[in-house]
Coordinates of C-alpha atoms and ligand atoms in Angstrom, one line a residue:
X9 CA -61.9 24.0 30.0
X10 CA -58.5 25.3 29.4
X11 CA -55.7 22.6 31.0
X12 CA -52.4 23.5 32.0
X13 CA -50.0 21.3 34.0
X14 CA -47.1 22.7 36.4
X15 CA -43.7 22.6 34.8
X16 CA -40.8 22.2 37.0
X17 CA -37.6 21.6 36.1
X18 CA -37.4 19.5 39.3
X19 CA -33.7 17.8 40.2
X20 CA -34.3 14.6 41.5
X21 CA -33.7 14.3 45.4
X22 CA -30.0 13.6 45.5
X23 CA -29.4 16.4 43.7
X24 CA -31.1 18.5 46.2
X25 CA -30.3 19.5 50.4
X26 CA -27.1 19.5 51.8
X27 CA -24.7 18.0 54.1
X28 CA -25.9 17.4 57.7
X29 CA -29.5 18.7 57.0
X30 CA -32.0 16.7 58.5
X31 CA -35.8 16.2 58.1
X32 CA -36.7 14.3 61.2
X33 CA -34.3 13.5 64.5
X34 CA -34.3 9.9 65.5
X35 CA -33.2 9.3 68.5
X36 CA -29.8 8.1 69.6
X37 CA -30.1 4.2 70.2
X38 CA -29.2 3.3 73.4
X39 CA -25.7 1.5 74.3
X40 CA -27.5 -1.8 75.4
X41 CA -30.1 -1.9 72.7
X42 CA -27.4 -1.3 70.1
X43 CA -25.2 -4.2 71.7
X44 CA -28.5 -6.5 71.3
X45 CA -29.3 -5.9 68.0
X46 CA -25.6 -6.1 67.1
X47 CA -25.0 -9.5 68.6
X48 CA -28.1 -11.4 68.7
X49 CA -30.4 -10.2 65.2
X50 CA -27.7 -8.5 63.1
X51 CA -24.4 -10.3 63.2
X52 CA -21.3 -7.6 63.8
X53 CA -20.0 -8.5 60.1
X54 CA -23.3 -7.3 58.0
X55 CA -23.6 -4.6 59.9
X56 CA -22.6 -1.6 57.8
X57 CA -19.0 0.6 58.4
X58 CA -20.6 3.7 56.9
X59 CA -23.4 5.7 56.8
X60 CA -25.7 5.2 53.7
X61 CA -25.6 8.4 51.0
X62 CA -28.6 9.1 51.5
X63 CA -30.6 12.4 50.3
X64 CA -30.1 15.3 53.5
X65 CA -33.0 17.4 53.2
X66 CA -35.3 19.0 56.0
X67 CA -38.6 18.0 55.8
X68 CA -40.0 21.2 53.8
X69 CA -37.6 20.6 51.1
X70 CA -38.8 17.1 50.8
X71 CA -42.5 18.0 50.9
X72 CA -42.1 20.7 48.3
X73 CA -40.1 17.8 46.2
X74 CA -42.7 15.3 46.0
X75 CA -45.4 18.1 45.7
X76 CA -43.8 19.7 42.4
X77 CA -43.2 16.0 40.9
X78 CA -47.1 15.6 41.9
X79 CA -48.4 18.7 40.0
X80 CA -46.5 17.3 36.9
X81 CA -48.3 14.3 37.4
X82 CA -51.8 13.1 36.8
X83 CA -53.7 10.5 38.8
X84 CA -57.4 9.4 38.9
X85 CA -57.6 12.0 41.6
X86 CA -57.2 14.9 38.6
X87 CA -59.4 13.6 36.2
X88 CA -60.5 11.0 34.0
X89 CA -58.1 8.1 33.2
X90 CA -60.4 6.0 30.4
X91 CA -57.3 3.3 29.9
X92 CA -59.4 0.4 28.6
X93 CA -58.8 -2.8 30.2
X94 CA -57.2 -1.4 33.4
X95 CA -60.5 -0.2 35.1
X96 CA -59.6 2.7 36.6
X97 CA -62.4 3.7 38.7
X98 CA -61.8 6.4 41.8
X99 CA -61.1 4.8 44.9
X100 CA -62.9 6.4 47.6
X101 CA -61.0 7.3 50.3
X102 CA -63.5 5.8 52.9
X103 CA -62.0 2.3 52.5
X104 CA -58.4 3.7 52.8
X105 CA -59.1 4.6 56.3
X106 CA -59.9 1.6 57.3
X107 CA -56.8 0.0 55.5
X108 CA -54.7 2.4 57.4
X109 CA -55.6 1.5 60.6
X110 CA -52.9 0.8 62.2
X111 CA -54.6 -2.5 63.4
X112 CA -54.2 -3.8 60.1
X113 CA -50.8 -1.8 59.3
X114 CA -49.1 -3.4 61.9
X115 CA -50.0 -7.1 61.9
X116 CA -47.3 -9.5 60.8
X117 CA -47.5 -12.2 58.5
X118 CA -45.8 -14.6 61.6
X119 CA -47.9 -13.5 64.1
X120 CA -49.4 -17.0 65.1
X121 CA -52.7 -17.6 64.0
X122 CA -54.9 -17.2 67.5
X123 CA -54.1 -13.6 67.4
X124 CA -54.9 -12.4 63.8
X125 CA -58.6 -14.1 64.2
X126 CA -60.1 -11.0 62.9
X127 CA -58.3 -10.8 59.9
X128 CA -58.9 -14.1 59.0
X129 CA -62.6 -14.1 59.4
X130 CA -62.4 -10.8 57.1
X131 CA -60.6 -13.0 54.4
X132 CA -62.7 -16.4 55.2
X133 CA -65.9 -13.7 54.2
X134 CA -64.6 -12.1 51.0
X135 CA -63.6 -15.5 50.0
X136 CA -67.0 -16.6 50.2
X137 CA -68.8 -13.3 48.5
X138 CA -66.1 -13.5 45.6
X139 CA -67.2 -17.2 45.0
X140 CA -71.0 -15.9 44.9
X141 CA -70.2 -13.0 42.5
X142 CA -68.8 -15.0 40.0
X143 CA -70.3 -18.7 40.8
X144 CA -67.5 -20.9 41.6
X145 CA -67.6 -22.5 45.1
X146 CA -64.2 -22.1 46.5
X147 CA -61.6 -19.1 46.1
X148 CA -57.6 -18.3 47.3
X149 CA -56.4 -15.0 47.8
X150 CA -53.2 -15.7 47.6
X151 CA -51.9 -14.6 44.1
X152 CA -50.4 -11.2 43.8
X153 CA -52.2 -9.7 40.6
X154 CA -54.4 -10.8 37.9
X155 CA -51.3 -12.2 35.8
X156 CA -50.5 -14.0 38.7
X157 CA -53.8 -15.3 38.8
X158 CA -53.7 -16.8 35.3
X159 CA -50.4 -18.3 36.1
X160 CA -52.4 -20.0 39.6
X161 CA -54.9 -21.3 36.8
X162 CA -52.7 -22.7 34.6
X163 CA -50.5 -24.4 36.9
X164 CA -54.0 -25.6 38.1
X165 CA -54.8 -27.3 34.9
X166 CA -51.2 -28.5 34.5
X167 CA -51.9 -30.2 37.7
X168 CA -55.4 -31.6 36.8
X169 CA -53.7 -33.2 33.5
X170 CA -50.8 -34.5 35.4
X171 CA -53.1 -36.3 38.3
X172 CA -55.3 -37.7 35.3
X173 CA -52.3 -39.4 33.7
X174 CA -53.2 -36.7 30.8
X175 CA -49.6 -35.1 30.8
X176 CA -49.5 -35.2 27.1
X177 CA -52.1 -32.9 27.0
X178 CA -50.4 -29.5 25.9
X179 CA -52.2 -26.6 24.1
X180 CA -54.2 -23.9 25.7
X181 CA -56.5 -22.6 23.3
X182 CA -56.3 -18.2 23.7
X183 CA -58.2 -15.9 21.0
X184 CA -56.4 -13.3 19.6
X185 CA -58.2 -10.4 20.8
X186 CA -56.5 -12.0 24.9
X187 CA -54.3 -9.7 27.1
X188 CA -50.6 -10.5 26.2
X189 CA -50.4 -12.0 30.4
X190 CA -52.8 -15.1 28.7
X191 CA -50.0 -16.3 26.1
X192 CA -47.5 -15.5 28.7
X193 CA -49.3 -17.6 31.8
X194 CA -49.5 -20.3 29.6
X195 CA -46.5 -20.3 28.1
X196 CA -44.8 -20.3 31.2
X197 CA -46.8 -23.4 32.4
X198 CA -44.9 -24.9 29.4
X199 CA -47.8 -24.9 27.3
X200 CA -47.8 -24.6 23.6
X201 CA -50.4 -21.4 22.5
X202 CA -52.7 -21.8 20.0
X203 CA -54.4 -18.8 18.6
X204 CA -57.6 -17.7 17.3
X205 CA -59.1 -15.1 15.1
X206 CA -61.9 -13.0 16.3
X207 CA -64.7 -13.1 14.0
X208 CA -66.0 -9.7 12.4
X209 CA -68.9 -9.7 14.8
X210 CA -66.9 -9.6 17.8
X211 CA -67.3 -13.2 18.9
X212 CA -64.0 -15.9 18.6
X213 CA -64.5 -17.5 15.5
X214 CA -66.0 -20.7 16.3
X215 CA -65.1 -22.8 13.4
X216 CA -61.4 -22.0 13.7
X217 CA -61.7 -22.7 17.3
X218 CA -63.7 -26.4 16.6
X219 CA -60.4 -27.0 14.3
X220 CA -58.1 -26.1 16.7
X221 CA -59.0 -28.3 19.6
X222 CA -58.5 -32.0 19.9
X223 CA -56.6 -34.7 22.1
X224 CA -53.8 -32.1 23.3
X225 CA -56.1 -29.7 24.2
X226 CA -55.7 -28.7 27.7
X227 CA -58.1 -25.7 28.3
X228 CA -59.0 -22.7 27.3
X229 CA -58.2 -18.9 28.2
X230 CA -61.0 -16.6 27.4
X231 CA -62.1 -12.9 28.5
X232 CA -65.8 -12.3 28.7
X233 CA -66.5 -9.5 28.1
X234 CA -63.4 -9.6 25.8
X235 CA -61.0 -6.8 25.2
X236 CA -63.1 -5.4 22.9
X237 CA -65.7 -5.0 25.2
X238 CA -67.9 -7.4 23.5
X239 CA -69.8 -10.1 25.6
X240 CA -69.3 -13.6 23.8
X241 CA -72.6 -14.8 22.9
X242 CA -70.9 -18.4 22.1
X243 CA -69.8 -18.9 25.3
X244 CA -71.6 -21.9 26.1
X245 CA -71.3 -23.8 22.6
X246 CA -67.4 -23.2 23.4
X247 CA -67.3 -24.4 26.5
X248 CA -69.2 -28.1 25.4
X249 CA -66.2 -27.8 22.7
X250 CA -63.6 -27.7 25.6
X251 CA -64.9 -29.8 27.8
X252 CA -65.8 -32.6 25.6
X253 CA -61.7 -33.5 25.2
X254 CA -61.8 -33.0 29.2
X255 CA -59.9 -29.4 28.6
X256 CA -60.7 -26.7 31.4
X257 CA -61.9 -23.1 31.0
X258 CA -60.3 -20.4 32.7
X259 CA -61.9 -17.1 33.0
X260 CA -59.9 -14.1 32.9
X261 CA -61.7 -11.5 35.1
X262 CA -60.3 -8.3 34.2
X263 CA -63.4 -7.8 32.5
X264 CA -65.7 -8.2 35.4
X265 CA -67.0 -4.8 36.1
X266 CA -68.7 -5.4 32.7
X267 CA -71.1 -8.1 33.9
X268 CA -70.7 -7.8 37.6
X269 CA -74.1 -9.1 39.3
X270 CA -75.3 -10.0 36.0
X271 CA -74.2 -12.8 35.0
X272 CA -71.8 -15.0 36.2
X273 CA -68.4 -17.0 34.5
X274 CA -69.3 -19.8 36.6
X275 CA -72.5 -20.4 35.0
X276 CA -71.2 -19.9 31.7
X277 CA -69.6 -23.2 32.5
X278 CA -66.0 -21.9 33.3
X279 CA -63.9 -23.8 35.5
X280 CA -61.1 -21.5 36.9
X281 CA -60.9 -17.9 37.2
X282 CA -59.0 -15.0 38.4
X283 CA -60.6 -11.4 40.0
X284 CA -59.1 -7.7 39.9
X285 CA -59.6 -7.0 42.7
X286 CA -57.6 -3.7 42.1
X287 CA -59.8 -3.1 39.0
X288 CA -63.2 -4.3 39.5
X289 CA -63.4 -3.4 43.5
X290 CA -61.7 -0.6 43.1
X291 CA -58.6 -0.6 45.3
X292 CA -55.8 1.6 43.6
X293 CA -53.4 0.4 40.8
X294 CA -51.3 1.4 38.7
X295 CA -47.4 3.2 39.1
X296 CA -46.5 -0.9 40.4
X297 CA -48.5 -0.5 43.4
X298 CA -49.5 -4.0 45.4
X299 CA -52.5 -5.8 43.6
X300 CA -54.9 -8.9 44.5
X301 CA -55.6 -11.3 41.8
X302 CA -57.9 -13.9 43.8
X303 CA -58.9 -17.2 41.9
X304 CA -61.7 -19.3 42.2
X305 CA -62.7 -22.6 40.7
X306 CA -65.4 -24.7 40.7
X307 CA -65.9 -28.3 42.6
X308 CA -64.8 -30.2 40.0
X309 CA -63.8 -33.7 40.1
X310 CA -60.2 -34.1 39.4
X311 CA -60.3 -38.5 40.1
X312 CA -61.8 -40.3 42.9
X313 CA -62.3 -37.6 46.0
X314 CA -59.8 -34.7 45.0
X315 CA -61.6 -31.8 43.5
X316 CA -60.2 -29.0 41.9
X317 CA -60.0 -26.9 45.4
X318 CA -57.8 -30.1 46.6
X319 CA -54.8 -29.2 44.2
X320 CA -54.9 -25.1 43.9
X321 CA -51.4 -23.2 44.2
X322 CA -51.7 -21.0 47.6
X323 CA -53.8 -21.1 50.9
X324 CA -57.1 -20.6 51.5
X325 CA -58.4 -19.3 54.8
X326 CA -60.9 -22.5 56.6
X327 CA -63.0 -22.3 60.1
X328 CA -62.6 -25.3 61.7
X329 CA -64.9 -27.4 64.1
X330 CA -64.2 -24.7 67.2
X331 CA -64.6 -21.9 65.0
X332 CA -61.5 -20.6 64.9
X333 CA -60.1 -19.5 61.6
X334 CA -56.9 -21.0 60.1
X335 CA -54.4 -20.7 56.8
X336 CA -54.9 -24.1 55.0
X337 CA -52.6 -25.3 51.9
X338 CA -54.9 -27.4 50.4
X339 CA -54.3 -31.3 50.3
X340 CA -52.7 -31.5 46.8
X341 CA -51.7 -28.6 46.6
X342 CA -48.3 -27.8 44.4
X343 CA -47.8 -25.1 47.2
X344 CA -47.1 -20.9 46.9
X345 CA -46.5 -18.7 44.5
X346 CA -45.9 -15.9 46.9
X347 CA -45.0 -15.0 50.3
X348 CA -46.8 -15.3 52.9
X349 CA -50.6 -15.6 52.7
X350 CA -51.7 -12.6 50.0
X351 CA -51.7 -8.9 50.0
X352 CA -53.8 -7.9 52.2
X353 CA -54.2 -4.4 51.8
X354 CA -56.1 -5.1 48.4
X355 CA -58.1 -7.3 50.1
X356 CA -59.4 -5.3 52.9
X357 CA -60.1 -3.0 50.4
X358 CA -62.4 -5.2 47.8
X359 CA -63.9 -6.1 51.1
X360 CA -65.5 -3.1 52.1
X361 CA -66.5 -1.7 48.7
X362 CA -68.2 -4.9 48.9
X363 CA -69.7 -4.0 52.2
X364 CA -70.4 -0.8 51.3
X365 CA -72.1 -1.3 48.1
X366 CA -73.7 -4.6 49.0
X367 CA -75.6 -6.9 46.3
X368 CA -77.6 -4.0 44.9
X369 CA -74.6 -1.7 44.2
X370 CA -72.5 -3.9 42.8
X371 CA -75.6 -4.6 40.0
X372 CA -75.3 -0.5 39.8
X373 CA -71.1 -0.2 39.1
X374 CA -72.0 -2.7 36.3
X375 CA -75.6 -0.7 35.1
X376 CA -73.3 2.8 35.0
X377 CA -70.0 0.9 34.0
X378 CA -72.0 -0.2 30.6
X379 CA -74.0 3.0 30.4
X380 CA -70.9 5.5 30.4
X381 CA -69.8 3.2 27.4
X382 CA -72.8 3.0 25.3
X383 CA -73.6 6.8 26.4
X384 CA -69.9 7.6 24.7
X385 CA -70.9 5.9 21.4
X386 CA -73.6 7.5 20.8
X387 CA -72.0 11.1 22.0
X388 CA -69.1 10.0 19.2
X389 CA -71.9 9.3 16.5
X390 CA -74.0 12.4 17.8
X391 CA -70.4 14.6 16.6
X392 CA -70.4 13.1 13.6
X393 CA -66.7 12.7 14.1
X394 CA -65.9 9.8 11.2
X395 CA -62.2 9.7 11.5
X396 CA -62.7 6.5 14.2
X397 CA -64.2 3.5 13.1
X398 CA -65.4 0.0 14.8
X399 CA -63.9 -3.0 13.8
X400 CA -65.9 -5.3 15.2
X401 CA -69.2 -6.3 16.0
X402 CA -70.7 -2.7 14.6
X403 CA -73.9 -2.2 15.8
X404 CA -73.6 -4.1 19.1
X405 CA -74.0 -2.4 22.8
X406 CA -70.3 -2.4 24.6
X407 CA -69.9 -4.1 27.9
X408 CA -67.5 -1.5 30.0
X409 CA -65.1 -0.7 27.4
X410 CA -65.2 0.2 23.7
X411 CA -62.5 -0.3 21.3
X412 CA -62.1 3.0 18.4
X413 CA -59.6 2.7 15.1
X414 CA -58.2 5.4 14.1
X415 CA -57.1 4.1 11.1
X416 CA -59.7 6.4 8.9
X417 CA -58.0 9.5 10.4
X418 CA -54.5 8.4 9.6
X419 CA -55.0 7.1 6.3
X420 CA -56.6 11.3 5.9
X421 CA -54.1 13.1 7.5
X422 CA -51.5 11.1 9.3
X423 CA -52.2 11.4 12.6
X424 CA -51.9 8.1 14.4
X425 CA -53.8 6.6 18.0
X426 CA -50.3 7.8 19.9
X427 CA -50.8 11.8 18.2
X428 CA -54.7 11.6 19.2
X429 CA -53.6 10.2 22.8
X430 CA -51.2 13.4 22.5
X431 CA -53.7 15.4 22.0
X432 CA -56.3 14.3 24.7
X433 CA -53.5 15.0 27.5
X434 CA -53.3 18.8 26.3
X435 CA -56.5 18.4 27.0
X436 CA -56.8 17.5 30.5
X437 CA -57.2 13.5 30.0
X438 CA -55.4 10.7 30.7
X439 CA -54.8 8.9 27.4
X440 CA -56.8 6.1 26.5
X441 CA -54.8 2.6 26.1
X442 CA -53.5 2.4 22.4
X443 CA -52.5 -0.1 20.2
X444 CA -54.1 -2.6 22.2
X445 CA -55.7 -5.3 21.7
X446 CA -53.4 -5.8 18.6
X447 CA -56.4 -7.3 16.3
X448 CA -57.6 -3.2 15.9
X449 CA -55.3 -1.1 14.0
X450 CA -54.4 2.2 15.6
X451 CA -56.4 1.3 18.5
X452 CA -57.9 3.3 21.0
X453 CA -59.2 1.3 24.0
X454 CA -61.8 3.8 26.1
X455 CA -63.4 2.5 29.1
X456 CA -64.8 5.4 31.7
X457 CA -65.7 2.9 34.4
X458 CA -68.7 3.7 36.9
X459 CA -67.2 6.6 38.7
X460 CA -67.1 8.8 35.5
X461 CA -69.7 11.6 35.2
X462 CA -71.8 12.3 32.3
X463 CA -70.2 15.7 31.9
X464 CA -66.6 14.6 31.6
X465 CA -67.6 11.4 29.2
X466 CA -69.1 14.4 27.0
X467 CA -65.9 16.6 27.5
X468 CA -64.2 13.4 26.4
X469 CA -66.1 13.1 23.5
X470 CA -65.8 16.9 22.4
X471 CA -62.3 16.6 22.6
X472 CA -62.1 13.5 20.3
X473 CA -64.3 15.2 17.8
X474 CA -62.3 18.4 18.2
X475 CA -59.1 16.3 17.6
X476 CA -60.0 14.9 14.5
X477 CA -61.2 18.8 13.2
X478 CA -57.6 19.9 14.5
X479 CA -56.2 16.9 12.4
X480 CA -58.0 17.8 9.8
X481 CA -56.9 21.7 9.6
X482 CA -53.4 21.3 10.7
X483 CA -51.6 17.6 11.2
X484 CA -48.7 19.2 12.2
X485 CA -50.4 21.0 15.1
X486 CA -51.4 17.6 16.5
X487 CA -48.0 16.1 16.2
X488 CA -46.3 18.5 18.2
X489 CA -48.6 17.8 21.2
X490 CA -49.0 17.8 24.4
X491 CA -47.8 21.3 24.8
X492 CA -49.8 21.7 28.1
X493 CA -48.6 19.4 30.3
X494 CA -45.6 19.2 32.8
X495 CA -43.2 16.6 30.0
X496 CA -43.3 17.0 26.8
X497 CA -43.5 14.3 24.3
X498 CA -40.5 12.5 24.8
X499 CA -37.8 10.5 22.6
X500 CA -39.1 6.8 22.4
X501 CA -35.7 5.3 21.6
X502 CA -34.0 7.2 24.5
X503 CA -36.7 6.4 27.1
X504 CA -35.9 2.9 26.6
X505 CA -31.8 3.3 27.3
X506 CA -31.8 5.4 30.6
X507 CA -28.3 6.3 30.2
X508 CA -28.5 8.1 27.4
X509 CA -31.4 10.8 28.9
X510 CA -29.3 11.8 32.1
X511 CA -27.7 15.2 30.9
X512 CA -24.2 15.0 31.0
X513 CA -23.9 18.3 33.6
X514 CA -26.4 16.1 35.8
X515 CA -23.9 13.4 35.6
X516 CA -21.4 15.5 36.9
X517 CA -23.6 16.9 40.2
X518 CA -24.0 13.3 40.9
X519 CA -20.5 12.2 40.4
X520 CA -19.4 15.0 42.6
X521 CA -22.0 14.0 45.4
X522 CA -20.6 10.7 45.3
X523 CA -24.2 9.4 44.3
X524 CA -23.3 7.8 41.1
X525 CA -20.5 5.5 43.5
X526 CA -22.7 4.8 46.1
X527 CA -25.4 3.5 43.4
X528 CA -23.1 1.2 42.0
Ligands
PLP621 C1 -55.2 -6.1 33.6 C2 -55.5 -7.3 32.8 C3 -54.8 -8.5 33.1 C4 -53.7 -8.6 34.1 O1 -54.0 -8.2 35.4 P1 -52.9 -7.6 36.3 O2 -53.6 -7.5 37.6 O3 -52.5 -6.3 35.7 O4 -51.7 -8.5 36.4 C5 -55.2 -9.6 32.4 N1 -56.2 -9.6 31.5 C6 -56.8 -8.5 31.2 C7 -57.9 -8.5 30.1 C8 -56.5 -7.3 31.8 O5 -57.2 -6.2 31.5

């Protein structure tokens, strides 16, 4: 398939329009209301002496705007996006219909409790089917992403320490082959890291990790499947290690649509752990767009009667004695993180693709999920295409995800992961994540998810192989890609200091349109 992606050499939306052109006419606001809003919600000194600088565009100009940006865009709508560890399966446009509805759009995180019943019972539910997926017994909704999650966990087992009398406990325990947001949770709990090696066969190294924990230990931050799409077969010999100096685990659940159904982190003896929901139930992500990072932990005793679900960060949804449904902080709680109750549009989401899909389908996403993977490596072997290598834990099935070095190919030719992600995008995919996890050198992190079809994962494959011929033949010609798509490979230093990349004659359009005055 030949790809080629719209090239416009689109000005951005101030620099487009002119004065007094309008897209939509609101309506005058009448006298009385005006009065009211003045005096009573806005007071007369905030409100503002002149009109905004705004964009004045009619509403064809501004279609035609964000259409062109669009085409020079690509989303999991256009094809394949294999970024490992993000999970980028299709979201089907089914559940955003009912998100949508304006019965949900327009509900308000004060609207007293009696009239948002429905809601509530819809978050009371998935609370309950998230707790049976992954086999902990009660679960928030609260936190805003998966990073957010881990932070809920940590300040969780900061909390469990602390009520314990344990506050010198300080370490949490994170293998090397972790997603940079583990490190970060816990080190902004104030906890020291301590790291440790992945073993060549893919598990942590378990004798490092036996001479790492003692006294200070307070828990342990593990992905399973990890980043390298590898399930940890000693998972339960860690978790006697941990929990013998009274540590906790946390579970980081990013992984979860390579197990989903099939096994479960709370029987693997995990205490904590977070959900995506925006990754493994499939509501979109990506660009910043609002995430759900729910976290669930077990009914562990903490001392006396308060259990772990007694000293969570965030609410939890409850049904009392009449069966109404309420927002409860739990007892010991050390209160938000957030605003408000969670983001619900996530939620709803997760919700219905688990409706939809039910116990059954959710056992499929993981069967396809781990197929699509396996399917790949043998595509890649098939090709013969020897310029990507496994690092560790050769010979094993992949969970969801499969980690390639392209270290072989650059030490033949030079070209590096970021050339070879060049080259896929002239090909009509979305690059694969690179140089991630850190432990594999030129890494190329592939995961297809279950929405993938078998012709694109062989398309995918082709174009590796065909990559590494092209490498092979001409470097150069790899370097100098993408030449297909709507931007060009662009200056990495610049990118990174915004002022220097606005054109100087740009500067001067938006200096004269007052824009650059009105931003300051
Ligand atoms: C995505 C991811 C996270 C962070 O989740 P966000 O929702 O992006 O904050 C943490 N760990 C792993 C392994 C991930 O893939």
């Amino acid at each position: 398939m030949d790809f080629r992606q719209a090239r416009w050499d689109e000005p951005i939306i101030f620099e487009l329009g002119h004065t007094g052109r309008k897209g939509i006419i609101i309506p005058e606001v009448e006298d009385e209301i005006k009065k009211a809003v003045g005096n009573i919600i806005i007071p007369e000194e905030v409100l503002r002496k002149s009109l905004p600088r705004l964009p004045e565009l009619s509403e064809v100009e501004v279609a035609r705007h964000f259409m062109r940006l669009s085409e020079m865009s690509y989303g999991i709508d256009s094809g394949p996006v294999p970024l490992g560890s993000c999970t980028m399966k299709y979201n089907p446009k089914l559940m955003l219909k009912y998100t949508e509805d304006s019965r949900i759009t327009l509900l308000h995180p004060l609207q007293d409790e009696e009239t948002v019943q429905g809601i509530l019972e819809i978050m009371y539910n998935l609370q309950k089917w998230l707790a049976n997926i992954i086999g902990m017994d009660v679960c928030t909704l609260h936190p805003a992403a998966g990073a957010q999650g881990e932070f809920t966990g940590i300040v969780t087992i900061r909390r469990y320490h602390d009520l314990k009398g344990q506050e010198y406990k300080d370490e949490i325990v994170v293998p090397d082959s972790a997603h940079g947001t583990n490190p970060a949770s816990a080190s902004m709990g104030g906890f020291k890291v301590i790291e440790i090696p992945t073993f060549h066969d893919g598990n942590v190294d378990i004798e490092a990790l036996e001479a790492a924990i003692n006294k200070r230990t307070a828990g342990l931050m593990l992905t399973n499947p990890s980043t390298l799409g590898l399930f940890e077969e000693n998972i339960l010999t860690m978790e006697k290690l941990v929990h013998k100096v009274d540590g906790l685990l946390y579970y980081d659940g990013a992984n979860l649509n390579g197990i989903m159904g099939y096994a479960r982190p709370g029987d693997m003896g995990f205490d904590i752990a977070h959900i995506n929901i925006h990754k493994t139930f499939s509501s979109p992500h990506g660009g910043g767009g609002p995430g759900a990072g729910p976290v669930c932990v077990k009914n562990r005793i903490v001392k006396n009667d308060i259990r772990l679900s007694d000293i969570i960060p965030g609410p939890l949804v409850i049904k009392g004695k009449n069966g109404n449904y309420r927002i409860y902080m739990p007892k010991y709680s050390p209160g938000r993180l957030r605003a408000f109750y969670a983001n619900i549009g996530p939620l709803i989401w997760g919700f219905l693709y688990i409706l939809a899909l039910g116990s059954k389908g959710l056992k499929e996403v993981t069967e396809t999920a781990v197929l699509n993977t396996n399917y790949f490596m043998k595509l890649l072997k098939k090709l013969g295409a020897k310029g990507y290598s496994l690092t560790h834990g050769q010979g094993r099935f992949r969970k969801h995800e499969t980690v390639l070095s392209a270290e072989p190919l650059k030490k033949e030719t030079g070209v590096t992961a970021e050339d070879i992600a060049k080259g896929l995008l002239d090909r009509g995919f979305y690059a694969p994540t690179i140089y991630f996890p850190l432990i594999v050198p030129e890494a190329l992190m592939i995961e297809f998810t279950d929405t993938e079809t078998k012709e694109n994962l062989e398309a995918y494959a082709k174009a590796l192989a065909d990559i590494e011929k092209e490498a092979r033949r001409n470097p150069l010609k790899v370097k100098s890609r993408p030449l297909n798509v709507g931007v060009r490979r662009i200056d990495n230093v610049k990118a990174n200091h915004p002022r220097t990349v606005t054109p100087s004659w740009r500067v001067k359009v938006l200096r004269d349109k007052g824009v650059i005055d009105s931003l300051k």
